[in-house]
Each structure stands twice: as structure tokens, then as C-alpha cells.
Tab-separated table of C-alpha atoms in Angstrom:
chain	number	residue	atom	x	y	z
A	1	UNK	CA	-121.840	-5.759	-114.127
A	2	UNK	CA	-122.785	-8.082	-117.086
A	3	UNK	CA	-125.087	-6.576	-118.979
A	4	UNK	CA	-128.356	-8.192	-120.839
A	5	UNK	CA	-128.219	-8.068	-124.276
A	6	UNK	CA	-131.337	-6.901	-125.950
A	7	UNK	CA	-132.223	-8.706	-128.840
A	8	UNK	CA	-133.467	-7.566	-132.358
A	9	UNK	CA	-137.258	-9.380	-132.070
A	10	UNK	CA	-139.546	-9.850	-129.544
A	11	UNK	CA	-140.090	-13.452	-128.192
A	12	UNK	CA	-143.644	-14.498	-129.521
A	13	UNK	CA	-143.950	-11.743	-131.635
A	14	UNK	CA	-144.079	-12.106	-135.697
A	15	UNK	CA	-142.729	-9.948	-137.976
A	16	UNK	CA	-144.114	-7.696	-140.800
A	17	UNK	CA	-145.872	-9.475	-143.685
A	18	UNK	CA	-144.598	-12.861	-143.025
A	19	UNK	CA	-148.430	-14.003	-142.656
A	20	UNK	CA	-149.044	-12.570	-146.331
A	21	UNK	CA	-145.795	-13.559	-147.724
A	22	UNK	CA	-146.905	-17.056	-146.877
A	23	UNK	CA	-150.267	-17.157	-147.511
A	24	UNK	CA	-152.344	-19.237	-150.111
A	25	UNK	CA	-153.375	-16.001	-152.131
A	26	UNK	CA	-154.670	-16.422	-155.683
A	27	UNK	CA	-152.514	-13.075	-156.883
A	28	UNK	CA	-150.735	-12.924	-160.228
A	29	UNK	CA	-146.588	-13.948	-159.921
A	30	UNK	CA	-146.327	-10.073	-161.029
A	31	UNK	CA	-148.100	-9.040	-157.663
A	32	UNK	CA	-146.515	-12.103	-155.560
A	33	UNK	CA	-142.869	-11.187	-156.888
A	34	UNK	CA	-144.056	-6.835	-155.265
A	35	UNK	CA	-145.355	-8.527	-152.437
A	36	UNK	CA	-142.053	-10.336	-151.764
A	37	UNK	CA	-139.917	-6.969	-152.165
A	38	UNK	CA	-141.377	-5.287	-150.193
A	39	UNK	CA	-141.373	-7.634	-147.438
A	40	UNK	CA	-137.831	-8.073	-147.906
A	41	UNK	CA	-137.472	-4.403	-147.689
A	42	UNK	CA	-139.321	-4.093	-144.589
A	43	UNK	CA	-138.017	-6.675	-143.239
A	44	UNK	CA	-134.388	-4.925	-143.328
A	45	UNK	CA	-136.010	-1.578	-141.951
A	46	UNK	CA	-136.797	-3.373	-139.049
A	47	UNK	CA	-134.014	-5.331	-138.259
A	48	UNK	CA	-131.455	-2.209	-138.492
A	49	UNK	CA	-134.274	-0.410	-136.439
A	50	UNK	CA	-134.001	-3.380	-133.826
A	51	UNK	CA	-130.166	-2.869	-133.977
A	52	UNK	CA	-130.201	0.824	-133.144
A	53	UNK	CA	-132.389	0.489	-130.621
A	54	UNK	CA	-130.374	-2.174	-128.625
A	55	UNK	CA	-127.404	0.131	-129.412
A	56	UNK	CA	-129.314	2.666	-127.556
A	57	UNK	CA	-130.000	0.818	-124.658
A	58	UNK	CA	-126.601	-0.663	-124.550
A	59	UNK	CA	-125.071	2.779	-124.601
A	60	UNK	CA	-127.471	3.971	-121.770
A	61	UNK	CA	-126.236	1.109	-119.291
A	62	UNK	CA	-122.702	2.491	-120.544
A	63	UNK	CA	-123.731	6.182	-119.285
A	64	UNK	CA	-125.181	5.055	-116.210
A	65	UNK	CA	-121.956	3.396	-115.098
A	66	UNK	CA	-120.029	6.044	-115.939
A	67	UNK	CA	-121.997	8.490	-113.687
A	68	UNK	CA	-122.543	5.847	-111.114
A	69	UNK	CA	-118.885	5.920	-110.449
A	70	UNK	CA	-116.944	4.108	-107.980
A	71	UNK	CA	-120.507	2.746	-107.170
A	72	UNK	CA	-120.184	0.633	-110.290
A	73	UNK	CA	-117.220	-1.021	-109.261
A	74	UNK	CA	-119.099	-2.364	-106.340
A	75	UNK	CA	-122.329	-3.534	-108.321
A	76	UNK	CA	-120.348	-5.239	-110.270
A	77	UNK	CA	-118.437	-7.564	-107.347
A	78	UNK	CA	-114.948	-6.215	-107.827
A	79	UNK	CA	-114.626	-3.222	-105.355
A	80	UNK	CA	-111.219	-2.128	-104.660
A	81	UNK	CA	-109.690	0.227	-102.056
A	82	UNK	CA	-106.661	-0.152	-103.599
A	83	UNK	CA	-107.451	1.345	-106.893
A	84	UNK	CA	-109.012	4.185	-104.703
A	85	UNK	CA	-105.484	4.596	-103.734
A	86	UNK	CA	-104.135	5.534	-107.101
A	87	UNK	CA	-106.635	8.166	-107.613
A	88	UNK	CA	-106.491	9.791	-104.427
A	89	UNK	CA	-102.447	10.305	-104.696
A	90	UNK	CA	-102.848	13.558	-106.072
A	91	UNK	CA	-104.758	14.851	-102.711
A	92	UNK	CA	-102.628	12.605	-100.473
A	93	UNK	CA	-99.637	14.751	-102.156
A	94	UNK	CA	-101.395	18.361	-101.054
A	95	UNK	CA	-102.153	16.398	-97.477
A	96	UNK	CA	-98.906	15.417	-96.689
A	97	UNK	CA	-96.322	17.451	-98.768
A	98	UNK	CA	-92.579	16.379	-97.998
A	99	UNK	CA	-93.820	13.552	-96.217
A	100	UNK	CA	-94.529	11.731	-99.392
A	101	UNK	CA	-91.098	11.916	-100.270
A	102	UNK	CA	-90.535	8.182	-99.298
A	103	UNK	CA	-94.062	5.805	-99.246
A	104	UNK	CA	-94.726	1.984	-98.570
A	105	UNK	CA	-97.934	0.680	-99.567
A	106	UNK	CA	-99.326	-2.259	-98.153
A	107	UNK	CA	-102.241	-4.394	-99.574
A	108	UNK	CA	-103.093	-6.288	-102.499
A	109	UNK	CA	-102.197	-5.181	-106.392
A	110	UNK	CA	-99.513	-3.065	-104.228
A	111	UNK	CA	-97.335	-3.272	-107.415
A	112	UNK	CA	-99.755	-0.665	-109.327
A	113	UNK	CA	-99.404	1.478	-106.375
A	114	UNK	CA	-95.660	1.518	-106.368
A	115	UNK	CA	-95.422	1.988	-110.009
A	116	UNK	CA	-97.795	5.094	-110.285
A	117	UNK	CA	-95.899	6.137	-106.861
A	118	UNK	CA	-92.957	5.909	-108.759
A	119	UNK	CA	-93.460	8.294	-111.245
A	120	UNK	CA	-94.211	11.148	-109.057
A	121	UNK	CA	-91.496	13.675	-108.695
A	122	UNK	CA	-89.143	13.261	-105.585
A	123	UNK	CA	-91.261	9.964	-104.357
A	124	UNK	CA	-89.502	6.932	-103.679
A	125	UNK	CA	-91.590	3.735	-103.035
A	126	UNK	CA	-91.942	0.343	-101.883
A	127	UNK	CA	-94.799	-2.097	-101.238
A	128	UNK	CA	-95.952	-4.993	-99.235
A	129	UNK	CA	-98.222	-7.629	-101.047
A	130	UNK	CA	-99.689	-9.679	-98.677
A	131	UNK	CA	-101.346	-12.351	-100.997
A	132	UNK	CA	-99.878	-14.645	-103.561
A	133	UNK	CA	-98.633	-13.292	-107.061
A	134	UNK	CA	-98.126	-15.914	-109.341
A	135	UNK	CA	-100.388	-14.396	-111.953
A	136	UNK	CA	-98.502	-10.991	-111.549
A	137	UNK	CA	-97.319	-9.106	-114.708
A	138	UNK	CA	-93.597	-8.741	-115.853
A	139	UNK	CA	-93.611	-5.398	-114.545
A	140	UNK	CA	-94.464	-6.384	-110.932
A	141	UNK	CA	-92.549	-9.570	-111.038
A	142	UNK	CA	-89.699	-7.037	-111.922
A	143	UNK	CA	-90.421	-4.911	-108.556
A	144	UNK	CA	-90.424	-7.960	-106.552
A	145	UNK	CA	-86.696	-9.059	-108.101
A	146	UNK	CA	-85.359	-5.672	-107.468
A	147	UNK	CA	-87.156	-5.685	-103.729
A	148	UNK	CA	-89.085	-2.605	-103.985
A	149	UNK	CA	-92.074	-4.870	-103.490
A	150	UNK	CA	-91.928	-7.737	-100.921
A	151	UNK	CA	-94.373	-10.613	-100.537
A	152	UNK	CA	-94.922	-11.059	-97.059
A	153	UNK	CA	-97.683	-12.545	-94.227
A	154	UNK	CA	-98.874	-9.054	-92.241
A	155	UNK	CA	-99.770	-11.584	-89.286
A	156	UNK	CA	-96.112	-10.918	-88.496
A	157	UNK	CA	-93.356	-8.256	-88.077
A	158	UNK	CA	-92.297	-6.195	-91.034
A	159	UNK	CA	-89.160	-6.843	-92.562
A	160	UNK	CA	-88.288	-3.500	-91.963
A	161	UNK	CA	-87.053	-0.904	-89.305
A	162	UNK	CA	-88.646	1.682	-87.218
A	163	UNK	CA	-89.933	4.542	-89.029
A	164	UNK	CA	-88.184	3.356	-92.012
A	165	UNK	CA	-90.790	5.027	-94.282
A	166	UNK	CA	-92.018	8.860	-93.823
A	167	UNK	CA	-95.484	7.621	-94.710
A	168	UNK	CA	-97.167	4.400	-94.785
A	169	UNK	CA	-100.600	3.792	-96.837
A	170	UNK	CA	-102.568	0.686	-96.025
A	171	UNK	CA	-105.521	-0.221	-98.255
A	172	UNK	CA	-107.866	-3.412	-98.212
A	173	UNK	CA	-105.666	-5.608	-96.220
A	174	UNK	CA	-106.997	-4.681	-92.851
A	175	UNK	CA	-110.427	-5.436	-93.754
A	176	UNK	CA	-109.535	-9.395	-94.129
A	177	UNK	CA	-108.102	-9.579	-90.835
A	178	UNK	CA	-110.141	-10.716	-87.486
A	179	UNK	CA	-109.595	-8.330	-84.619
A	180	UNK	CA	-107.173	-10.529	-82.953
A	181	UNK	CA	-104.771	-10.024	-85.909
A	182	UNK	CA	-105.617	-6.585	-86.131
A	183	UNK	CA	-104.210	-5.612	-82.610
A	184	UNK	CA	-100.784	-6.976	-83.559
A	185	UNK	CA	-101.071	-6.159	-87.264
A	186	UNK	CA	-101.933	-2.263	-87.145
A	187	UNK	CA	-98.965	-1.210	-84.284
A	188	UNK	CA	-96.847	-3.200	-86.421
A	189	UNK	CA	-97.537	-1.379	-89.747
A	190	UNK	CA	-97.789	2.485	-87.483
A	191	UNK	CA	-94.099	1.401	-85.909
A	192	UNK	CA	-92.224	1.557	-89.785
A	193	UNK	CA	-93.854	5.141	-90.553
A	194	UNK	CA	-92.489	8.574	-88.965
A	195	UNK	CA	-94.948	11.314	-90.190
A	196	UNK	CA	-98.107	9.439	-90.775
A	197	UNK	CA	-100.607	6.528	-91.317
A	198	UNK	CA	-103.399	6.585	-93.961
A	199	UNK	CA	-105.885	3.219	-93.617
A	200	UNK	CA	-108.519	3.119	-97.090
A	201	UNK	CA	-110.877	0.786	-95.819
A	202	UNK	CA	-114.588	-0.009	-97.379
A	203	UNK	CA	-118.004	0.942	-96.132
A	204	UNK	CA	-120.161	-1.381	-94.458
A	205	UNK	CA	-122.551	-2.882	-97.298
A	206	UNK	CA	-120.636	-2.722	-99.963
A	207	UNK	CA	-120.184	-5.862	-102.086
A	208	UNK	CA	-117.021	-7.759	-102.577
A	209	UNK	CA	-116.495	-10.687	-104.941
A	210	UNK	CA	-117.047	-13.522	-102.764
A	211	UNK	CA	-115.362	-16.336	-104.974
A	212	UNK	CA	-112.130	-13.851	-105.225
A	213	UNK	CA	-112.411	-13.292	-101.580
A	214	UNK	CA	-112.159	-16.801	-100.544
A	215	UNK	CA	-109.629	-18.229	-102.912
A	216	UNK	CA	-107.181	-15.285	-102.357
A	217	UNK	CA	-107.664	-13.572	-99.226
A	218	UNK	CA	-109.299	-16.905	-97.202
A	219	UNK	CA	-112.067	-15.172	-95.850
A	220	UNK	CA	-114.772	-12.691	-96.872
A	221	UNK	CA	-114.359	-8.769	-95.690
A	222	UNK	CA	-115.475	-7.493	-92.534
A	223	UNK	CA	-116.682	-3.954	-93.447
A	224	UNK	CA	-116.313	-2.148	-90.363
A	225	UNK	CA	-118.180	1.549	-89.794
A	226	UNK	CA	-116.103	4.627	-88.888
A	227	UNK	CA	-117.166	4.238	-85.055
A	228	UNK	CA	-115.639	0.859	-84.915
A	229	UNK	CA	-112.272	2.069	-86.234
A	230	UNK	CA	-112.361	5.049	-84.401
A	231	UNK	CA	-112.381	2.884	-81.229
A	232	UNK	CA	-110.257	1.053	-81.926
A	233	UNK	CA	-107.354	3.345	-83.094
A	234	UNK	CA	-107.630	4.681	-79.585
A	235	UNK	CA	-107.408	1.511	-78.046
A	236	UNK	CA	-103.848	1.181	-79.932
A	237	UNK	CA	-102.821	4.293	-78.890
A	238	UNK	CA	-103.369	5.791	-82.611
A	239	UNK	CA	-104.280	9.292	-82.896
A	240	UNK	CA	-106.274	10.850	-85.905
A	241	UNK	CA	-103.815	13.489	-88.080
A	242	UNK	CA	-106.218	16.374	-87.592
A	243	UNK	CA	-103.745	18.630	-89.710
A	244	UNK	CA	-103.580	15.916	-92.905
A	245	UNK	CA	-107.601	15.669	-92.691
A	246	UNK	CA	-108.199	19.084	-92.913
A	247	UNK	CA	-105.665	19.229	-95.674
A	248	UNK	CA	-106.958	16.482	-97.634
A	249	UNK	CA	-110.711	17.349	-97.467
A	250	UNK	CA	-109.911	20.806	-98.906
A	251	UNK	CA	-108.096	19.183	-101.947
A	252	UNK	CA	-110.833	16.498	-102.631
A	253	UNK	CA	-113.161	19.268	-101.994
A	254	UNK	CA	-111.701	21.990	-104.537
A	255	UNK	CA	-111.582	18.925	-107.084
A	256	UNK	CA	-114.279	17.409	-106.363
A	257	UNK	CA	-113.270	14.141	-105.484
A	258	UNK	CA	-115.443	11.769	-103.052
A	259	UNK	CA	-113.534	8.612	-102.167
A	260	UNK	CA	-115.553	5.432	-102.596
A	261	UNK	CA	-114.025	3.952	-99.336
A	262	UNK	CA	-113.435	5.407	-95.637
A	263	UNK	CA	-110.115	7.145	-95.356
A	264	UNK	CA	-108.458	7.562	-92.001
A	265	UNK	CA	-105.603	9.688	-91.535
A	266	UNK	CA	-103.164	8.517	-88.309
A	267	UNK	CA	-100.172	10.116	-86.254
A	268	UNK	CA	-97.196	7.885	-85.986
A	269	UNK	CA	-96.127	6.594	-82.636
A	270	UNK	CA	-93.802	8.774	-81.174
């Protein structure tokens, strides 16, 4: 969120004693000198107070931003459910336990998620980046070079065998697919999971960075309601994982964690 800088002087206003200093008075030289000195002192004090006041406004905005938490992200037009995945990892571990041993993440900025998952004990992680990574950092390019992260168009079959991963986590990607491609892509993603599928998707009304979307994703995000997703899951024969939902919500509630994205827990195909 861009901040408006608070100026150190009000527009249209006049500074103290400027008129006095510039007036054509018949005061003696000593009086004039005294007035000039006093004017300088007052000007310094005035500027100092304005600076402190400007800093106070900036500080309060930073505090408001911290209080807003996740909301500050989409107010800034840079909302990301992939970032939410990273925050949710401790609660996903509580919900899935041993099923977090072999994880595939599908979504933009997957290198960041994979890097964090690899730091977890007894967790192997892979990623699929659906979009261009020309601007990726050295760590990400290293993950791609090692084959841990793959760049692939998810509108086509994933380069993995069925049930290759115990858990598959998807973020952001599905928001940019039309229903036509969702009918093919979601079952394909579920195909490579054995114990479950977790989907992070935006809430309707959340803002996204429009320019970045069009240049990177090709189309704006279509943020759908939870009822729409539930109907779609039924149509694609995917059932919600009630046990995982309960464990995830209990762990989140215990730690006062509230996701800023919709989170769906689904069973794998059997």
C-alpha cells in the first residue's frame, strides 16, 4: 500500500515570524538581530515538531498495516494464497501427520514453498511451477536444475505416476483457470496424490495485482465462493476430508490462526 507522505508544512499557510522579519519596521539594529535569532529558533522548533508529527502518522499506518494482517496484502494489490501455504505448514502437519512425508506443491512461487517444506523434519517435497521463472533467484533455479521443481503447463497431464505423492497442495493456480480446464486439471492433480489434496483459493472480492496477473497468468483471477467449489468437487467426484478438516481447524483455533484464503481438504481418488 503506497503511503502518502505528510509534509512538514501546510500548504497555503505561513511560517511564524516570517512577516515580522520581512516587515519594514524602524527598529534598532539590536532589536532586529534579536528578532532574527528568535525567528530562526522558532523555525527550527517548528520544523522539528512537524517532522515528529509526520513520523507519528507513518508509524500509525505501519501499526494499522500490522493489525490488518492478511488484509493488508490484498489491499496492496499483491495478495497471494501461496504465501498463505507457508504460514499454514505447521497446521497442515497437525492435520495430516505422516501424510506430510512426501508432498507436491502446485502453484506460482512454488520454490519458496518447497524450500520451506524441505526444512521440515521427515518431509520430502517437490513443486510444479505453472508459469515462467525467468526472474527466479539462484535457489529456485537450483531446485529446477535438480528436478525437484518442474515448470509445466497444468492444462496438460502432470509428469508423475498415479499416487506419486502422499499429499498434494495447490495454491492460486486454480483461480486462473476457466471451468473448462478445471474439469481436466483438478482430477489430474488429485490423480497423483495418495492420502489427500489441499486447495488454497482466494475469497470473492479479494483484489489482485491486475497488471501482474495479465502479464504472468494471461487472465485475471476468477475468485469463486465456497459453495461453488463444493458443488464443483461433487461434480468431479472429490469428497471432502472431514477428519483432516477437523484437525486443521482445531490446530488453527488453538494458535489463533485464521487463513486469509479458503482452504479445502479433499480425499484422494481410491
